[in-house]
Amino acid sequence: MEVIGLGTEIVECLRIGRMIEQHAELFLLRVYTDAEIRFCQSRKRAIEHFAARWAAKEAVLKALGRPWRRGVELTEVEIDQKSGNNPEVRLRGTTAEVVETLGLVRIMLSMSHCRAYATATAIVMRV
């Protein structure tokens, strides 16, 4: 396997909490998929989970060589984490199209969070 990209991101949980507080549903729907919103809202410390997913989306986009900017929808990167399992990345839209041009790739993702910070690292490999 050949590593073709590495991305990492750290975000303050308080920052994401403020965005949710100020912009509520508008922010959530612009950044997260319905499944991600349901998952995070079902957790004890939802803000930490939202922040971890924000960091994960940013890390994946950086690893793909297309950091977040206008025209890139954060909902095109979905983080799915079944209880106790490693997170899986699902791509849609133009982000999925970019990955198709890279050939068959595998995205490995690690996320972590505490009350203050959430972090994620993504590695994109050609299989």
Coordinates of N, CA and C in Angstrom, one line a residue:
M1 N 0.8 -1.2 0.0 CA 0.0 0.0 0.0 C 0.9 1.2 0.0
E2 N 0.4 2.2 -0.7 CA 1.2 3.5 -0.9 C 0.4 4.6 -0.2
V3 N 1.0 5.3 0.7 CA 0.4 6.4 1.4 C 0.4 7.6 0.4
I4 N -0.8 8.1 0.2 CA -0.9 9.3 -0.8 C -1.3 10.5 -0.1
G5 N -1.7 10.5 1.2 CA -2.0 11.7 1.9 C -2.2 11.4 3.4
L6 N -1.9 12.5 4.2 CA -2.0 12.5 5.6 C -2.6 13.8 6.0
G7 N -3.6 13.8 6.9 CA -4.2 15.0 7.4 C -4.5 14.9 8.9
T8 N -4.3 16.0 9.6 CA -4.6 16.0 11.0 C -5.3 17.4 11.3
E9 N -6.2 17.3 12.3 CA -6.9 18.5 12.7 C -7.2 18.5 14.2
I10 N -7.1 19.6 14.9 CA -7.5 19.7 16.3 C -8.4 20.9 16.4
V11 N -9.5 20.8 17.2 CA -10.5 21.9 17.3 C -10.9 22.0 18.8
E12 N -11.2 23.2 19.2 CA -11.7 23.4 20.5 C -13.2 23.0 20.6
C13 N -13.5 22.1 21.5 CA -14.9 21.7 21.6 C -15.8 22.9 21.9
L14 N -15.3 23.9 22.6 CA -16.1 25.1 22.9 C -16.4 25.9 21.7
R15 N -15.5 25.9 20.7 CA -15.8 26.6 19.4 C -17.0 26.0 18.7
I16 N -17.0 24.6 18.6 CA -18.1 23.9 17.9 C -19.4 24.1 18.7
G17 N -19.3 24.1 20.1 CA -20.4 24.3 20.9 C -21.1 25.7 20.7
R18 N -20.2 26.7 20.5 CA -20.7 28.1 20.2 C -21.4 28.1 18.9
M19 N -20.8 27.5 17.9 CA -21.4 27.5 16.5 C -22.8 26.8 16.6
I20 N -22.9 25.8 17.3 CA -24.2 25.1 17.4 C -25.2 26.0 18.2
E21 N -24.7 26.6 19.2 CA -25.5 27.5 20.0 C -26.0 28.7 19.2
Q22 N -25.1 29.3 18.5 CA -25.5 30.5 17.7 C -26.3 30.2 16.4
H23 N -26.0 29.1 15.8 CA -26.6 28.9 14.5 C -27.5 27.7 14.4
A24 N -27.5 26.9 15.5 CA -28.4 25.8 15.7 C -28.5 24.9 14.5
E25 N -29.7 24.6 14.0 CA -30.0 23.6 12.9 C -29.3 24.0 11.6
L26 N -29.2 25.3 11.4 CA -28.5 25.8 10.1 C -27.0 25.3 10.1
F27 N -26.3 25.4 11.2 CA -25.0 24.9 11.3 C -24.9 23.4 11.2
L28 N -25.7 22.7 12.0 CA -25.7 21.3 12.0 C -25.9 20.7 10.6
L29 N -27.0 21.2 9.9 CA -27.3 20.6 8.6 C -26.3 21.0 7.5
R30 N -25.5 22.1 7.7 CA -24.5 22.5 6.8 C -23.2 21.6 6.9
V31 N -23.0 21.1 8.1 CA -21.8 20.4 8.4 C -21.9 18.9 8.5
Y32 N -23.0 18.4 9.1 CA -23.2 17.0 9.5 C -24.3 16.4 8.7
T33 N -24.2 15.1 8.4 CA -25.3 14.3 7.8 C -26.3 14.0 8.9
D34 N -27.5 13.6 8.5 CA -28.6 13.3 9.5 C -28.1 12.2 10.4
A35 N -27.4 11.2 9.9 CA -26.9 10.1 10.7 C -25.9 10.6 11.7
E36 N -25.0 11.5 11.3 CA -24.1 12.0 12.3 C -24.8 12.8 13.4
I37 N -25.8 13.6 13.0 CA -26.5 14.4 14.0 C -27.2 13.5 15.0
R38 N -27.9 12.5 14.5 CA -28.5 11.5 15.4 C -27.5 10.8 16.3
F39 N -26.4 10.4 15.8 CA -25.4 9.7 16.6 C -24.9 10.7 17.7
C40 N -24.5 11.9 17.3 CA -23.9 12.8 18.3 C -24.9 13.2 19.4
Q41 N -26.2 13.5 19.0 CA -27.2 13.9 19.9 C -27.6 12.7 20.9
S42 N -27.3 11.5 20.5 CA -27.6 10.4 21.4 C -26.5 10.1 22.4
R43 N -25.4 10.8 22.3 CA -24.3 10.6 23.2 C -24.4 11.6 24.4
K44 N -23.7 11.1 25.5 CA -23.8 11.9 26.8 C -23.2 13.3 26.6
R45 N -22.0 13.4 26.0 CA -21.4 14.8 25.7 C -21.4 15.0 24.2
A46 N -22.6 15.4 23.7 CA -22.8 15.6 22.3 C -21.8 16.5 21.7
I47 N -21.5 17.6 22.3 CA -20.6 18.6 21.7 C -19.2 18.0 21.4
E48 N -18.7 17.2 22.3 CA -17.4 16.6 22.0 C -17.5 15.7 20.8
H49 N -18.6 15.0 20.6 CA -18.7 14.1 19.4 C -18.9 14.9 18.2
F50 N -19.6 16.0 18.2 CA -19.7 16.9 17.1 C -18.3 17.5 16.7
A51 N -17.6 17.9 17.7 CA -16.2 18.4 17.5 C -15.3 17.4 16.9
A52 N -15.4 16.1 17.4 CA -14.5 15.1 16.8 C -14.9 14.8 15.4
R53 N -16.1 14.9 15.0 CA -16.5 14.7 13.6 C -16.0 15.8 12.7
W54 N -16.1 17.0 13.3 CA -15.6 18.2 12.6 C -14.1 18.0 12.3
A55 N -13.4 17.6 13.3 CA -11.9 17.4 13.1 C -11.7 16.3 12.1
A56 N -12.5 15.2 12.2 CA -12.3 14.1 11.3 C -12.5 14.5 9.8
K57 N -13.6 15.3 9.6 CA -13.9 15.7 8.2 C -12.8 16.6 7.7
E58 N -12.3 17.5 8.5 CA -11.1 18.3 8.1 C -9.9 17.5 7.8
A59 N -9.6 16.5 8.7 CA -8.4 15.7 8.5 C -8.5 14.9 7.2
V60 N -9.7 14.3 6.9 CA -9.9 13.6 5.7 C -9.7 14.4 4.5
L61 N -10.3 15.6 4.5 CA -10.1 16.5 3.3 C -8.7 17.0 3.1
K62 N -8.0 17.2 4.2 CA -6.5 17.5 4.1 C -5.8 16.4 3.5
A63 N -6.1 15.2 4.0 CA -5.4 14.0 3.5 C -5.6 13.7 2.0
L64 N -6.8 14.2 1.5 CA -7.2 14.0 0.1 C -6.6 15.2 -0.7
G65 N -6.0 16.1 0.0 CA -5.4 17.3 -0.8 C -6.4 18.3 -1.2
R66 N -7.5 18.3 -0.5 CA -8.5 19.4 -0.8 C -9.1 19.9 0.5
P67 N -8.3 20.7 1.2 CA -8.8 21.3 2.5 C -10.1 22.0 2.3
W68 N -10.8 22.2 3.4 CA -12.1 22.8 3.3 C -12.0 24.2 2.8
R69 N -12.9 24.5 1.8 CA -13.0 25.9 1.3 C -14.4 25.9 0.6
R70 N -14.7 27.1 0.0 CA -16.0 27.2 -0.7 C -16.0 26.2 -1.8
G71 N -17.2 25.6 -2.0 CA -17.4 24.6 -3.0 C -17.2 23.2 -2.5
V72 N -16.6 23.0 -1.3 CA -16.5 21.7 -0.7 C -17.5 21.6 0.4
E73 N -18.4 20.7 0.3 CA -19.4 20.5 1.3 C -18.9 19.5 2.4
L74 N -19.0 19.9 3.6 CA -18.5 19.0 4.7 C -19.4 17.8 4.8
T75 N -20.7 17.9 4.4 CA -21.6 16.7 4.4 C -21.2 15.7 3.4
E76 N -20.3 16.0 2.5 CA -19.8 15.0 1.5 C -18.9 14.0 2.2
V77 N -18.4 14.3 3.4 CA -17.6 13.4 4.2 C -18.4 13.0 5.4
E78 N -18.8 11.7 5.5 CA -19.6 11.2 6.6 C -18.7 10.3 7.5
I79 N -18.8 10.5 8.8 CA -18.1 9.7 9.7 C -19.1 8.7 10.4
D80 N -18.9 7.4 10.2 CA -19.8 6.4 10.8 C -19.0 5.6 11.8
Q81 N -19.5 5.6 13.0 CA -18.8 4.9 14.0 C -19.8 4.0 14.8
K82 N -19.7 2.7 14.6 CA -20.5 1.8 15.3 C -19.9 1.7 16.7
S83 N -20.7 1.4 17.7 CA -20.2 1.4 19.1 C -19.0 0.4 19.2
G84 N -17.9 0.9 19.7 CA -16.7 0.1 19.9 C -15.8 -0.2 18.7
N85 N -16.3 0.2 17.5 CA -15.5 -0.1 16.3 C -14.8 1.2 15.8
N86 N -13.8 1.0 15.0 CA -13.1 2.1 14.4 C -14.0 2.9 13.5
P87 N -13.8 4.2 13.4 CA -14.7 5.0 12.5 C -14.5 4.7 11.1
E88 N -15.6 4.7 10.3 CA -15.5 4.5 8.8 C -15.8 5.8 8.2
V89 N -15.2 6.1 7.0 CA -15.4 7.3 6.2 C -16.2 6.9 5.0
R90 N -17.3 7.7 4.8 CA -18.1 7.5 3.6 C -18.1 8.8 2.8
L91 N -17.8 8.8 1.5 CA -17.6 10.0 0.7 C -18.8 10.1 -0.3
R92 N -19.2 11.3 -0.6 CA -20.2 11.6 -1.5 C -19.8 12.7 -2.4
G93 N -20.6 13.0 -3.5 CA -20.5 14.1 -4.3 C -19.1 14.3 -4.9
T94 N -18.7 15.5 -5.0 CA -17.4 15.8 -5.7 C -16.2 15.2 -5.0
T95 N -16.3 15.1 -3.7 CA -15.2 14.5 -2.9 C -15.1 13.0 -3.3
A96 N -16.2 12.3 -3.5 CA -16.1 10.9 -3.9 C -15.5 10.9 -5.3
E97 N -15.9 11.8 -6.2 CA -15.3 11.9 -7.5 C -13.8 12.1 -7.5
V98 N -13.3 12.9 -6.7 CA -11.9 13.1 -6.5 C -11.2 11.8 -6.2
V99 N -11.8 11.1 -5.2 CA -11.2 9.9 -4.8 C -11.2 8.8 -5.9
E100 N -12.2 8.8 -6.7 CA -12.2 7.9 -7.8 C -11.1 8.1 -8.8
T101 N -10.7 9.4 -9.0 CA -9.5 9.7 -9.9 C -8.2 9.2 -9.3
L102 N -8.2 9.0 -8.0 CA -6.9 8.5 -7.3 C -6.8 7.0 -7.4
G103 N -7.8 6.3 -7.9 CA -7.8 4.9 -7.9 C -8.4 4.3 -6.6
L104 N -8.2 3.0 -6.4 CA -8.8 2.4 -5.3 C -8.0 2.8 -4.0
V105 N -8.7 3.5 -3.1 CA -8.0 4.0 -1.9 C -8.7 3.5 -0.6
R106 N -7.9 3.5 0.4 CA -8.4 3.1 1.7 C -8.1 4.4 2.6
I107 N -9.1 4.7 3.4 CA -8.9 5.9 4.3 C -9.0 5.3 5.8
M108 N -7.9 5.5 6.5 CA -7.8 5.1 7.9 C -8.0 6.4 8.7
L109 N -8.8 6.3 9.8 CA -9.1 7.5 10.6 C -9.0 7.2 12.0
S110 N -8.4 8.1 12.8 CA -8.4 8.0 14.2 C -8.9 9.3 14.8
M111 N -9.8 9.2 15.8 CA -10.4 10.4 16.4 C -10.3 10.3 17.9
S112 N -10.1 11.4 18.6 CA -10.1 11.4 20.1 C -10.7 12.8 20.5
H113 N -11.2 12.8 21.7 CA -11.7 14.0 22.3 C -11.7 14.0 23.8
C114 N -11.7 15.2 24.4 CA -11.9 15.4 25.8 C -12.8 16.6 25.9
R115 N -13.0 17.1 27.1 CA -13.9 18.2 27.2 C -13.4 19.5 26.5
A116 N -12.1 19.6 26.4 CA -11.6 20.9 25.8 C -11.3 20.7 24.3
Y117 N -10.8 19.6 23.8 CA -10.4 19.5 22.4 C -10.8 18.2 21.8
A118 N -10.9 18.2 20.5 CA -11.2 17.0 19.7 C -10.1 17.0 18.6
T119 N -9.6 15.9 18.3 CA -8.6 15.7 17.3 C -8.8 14.5 16.4
A120 N -8.3 14.6 15.2 CA -8.4 13.5 14.3 C -7.2 13.4 13.3
T121 N -6.9 12.2 12.9 CA -5.8 12.0 11.9 C -6.3 11.1 10.9
A122 N -6.1 11.4 9.6 CA -6.6 10.5 8.5 C -5.4 10.2 7.6
I123 N -5.3 9.0 7.2 CA -4.3 8.5 6.3 C -5.0 8.0 5.0
V124 N -4.7 8.4 3.9 CA -5.2 7.9 2.6 C -4.2 7.1 1.9
M125 N -4.5 5.8 1.6 CA -3.6 4.9 1.0 C -4.2 4.4 -0.3
R126 N -3.3 4.2 -1.3 CA -3.7 3.5 -2.5 C -3.5 2.0 -2.3
V127 N -4.5 1.2 -2.5 CA -4.5 -0.2 -2.3 C -4.0 -1.0 -3.5

